[in-house]
Short mmCIF file of C-alpha atoms in Angstrom, two decimals:
data_model
loop_
_atom_site.label_atom_id
_atom_site.label_comp_id
_atom_site.label_asym_id
_atom_site.label_seq_id
_atom_site.Cartn_x
_atom_site.Cartn_y
_atom_site.Cartn_z
CA MET W 1 -11.23 4.78 25.48
CA PRO W 2 -9.73 5.54 22.07
CA VAL W 3 -9.82 9.15 20.87
CA ILE W 4 -9.40 9.38 17.06
CA ASN W 5 -8.75 12.87 15.52
CA ILE W 6 -9.51 13.48 11.97
CA LYS W 7 -8.30 16.77 10.39
CA MET W 8 -9.55 17.79 6.97
CA THR W 9 -9.84 20.90 4.94
CA HIS W 10 -13.15 22.77 4.77
CA GLU W 11 -13.65 23.44 1.13
CA ASP W 12 -16.52 23.68 -1.17
CA GLY W 13 -19.05 23.68 1.78
CA GLY W 14 -17.23 21.00 3.72
CA ALA W 15 -18.22 17.45 4.29
CA THR W 16 -22.01 16.79 4.65
CA LYS W 17 -23.60 15.38 7.75
CA GLU W 18 -24.08 12.05 5.93
CA GLN W 19 -20.41 12.00 4.88
CA LYS W 20 -19.27 12.69 8.38
CA GLU W 21 -21.55 9.92 9.86
CA LYS W 22 -20.17 7.43 7.45
CA LEU W 23 -16.55 8.48 8.20
CA ILE W 24 -17.26 8.14 12.00
CA ASP W 25 -18.75 4.65 11.46
CA GLY W 26 -15.99 3.44 9.09
CA ILE W 27 -13.17 4.66 11.21
CA THR W 28 -14.72 3.13 14.36
CA LYS W 29 -15.17 -0.22 12.58
CA LEU W 30 -11.54 -0.08 11.24
CA PHE W 31 -10.17 0.58 14.81
CA ALA W 32 -12.18 -2.02 16.29
CA GLY W 33 -11.25 -4.59 13.59
CA THR W 34 -7.60 -3.78 14.11
CA PHE W 35 -7.70 -4.15 17.85
CA ASN W 36 -9.86 -7.28 17.99
CA GLY W 37 -13.05 -5.49 18.87
CA ARG W 38 -11.60 -3.24 21.46
CA GLY W 39 -13.06 0.25 21.33
CA ALA W 40 -16.11 -0.53 19.16
CA LYS W 41 -18.41 0.93 21.82
CA SER W 42 -16.24 3.62 23.31
CA ALA W 43 -14.29 5.13 20.42
CA VAL W 44 -14.56 8.87 20.23
CA VAL W 45 -14.09 10.28 16.69
CA ILE W 46 -13.48 13.84 16.32
CA ILE W 47 -13.64 15.54 12.99
CA GLU W 48 -12.08 18.93 12.56
CA GLU W 49 -12.49 20.85 9.33
CA LEU W 50 -9.82 23.44 8.78
CA PRO W 51 -10.29 26.57 6.65
CA THR W 52 -7.46 26.78 4.15
CA ASP W 53 -6.42 30.17 5.64
CA ASN W 54 -5.56 28.45 8.87
CA TYR W 55 -2.57 26.30 7.66
CA GLY W 56 0.23 26.71 5.17
CA ILE W 57 3.20 25.22 3.50
CA GLY W 58 6.44 26.98 2.78
CA GLY W 59 5.44 30.30 4.28
CA LYS W 60 2.28 30.63 2.33
CA SER W 61 -1.37 29.79 3.33
CA ILE W 62 -3.04 26.99 1.43
CA THR W 63 -5.46 29.63 0.20
CA GLN W 64 -2.60 31.53 -1.45
CA ILE W 65 -1.06 28.41 -2.89
CA ARG W 66 -4.41 27.35 -4.50
CA THR W 67 -5.20 30.78 -5.72
CA ASN W 68 -1.82 31.06 -7.49
CA ASN W 69 -1.96 27.75 -9.34
#
């Protein structure tokens, strides 16, 4: 069973339920198409939305970086 993890930032209210459903469907179809139909029925797609306070670059959180620009 394929497990596909998607990490994205949670900003401006995050992705809507409809956007997440479309993403899950599209990623599943892409995976199945790439692997000749394998995984179409069993693919698990996990969407994780990360607050910009929870990761950083160069010693600063993304929140800090975006606030200073």
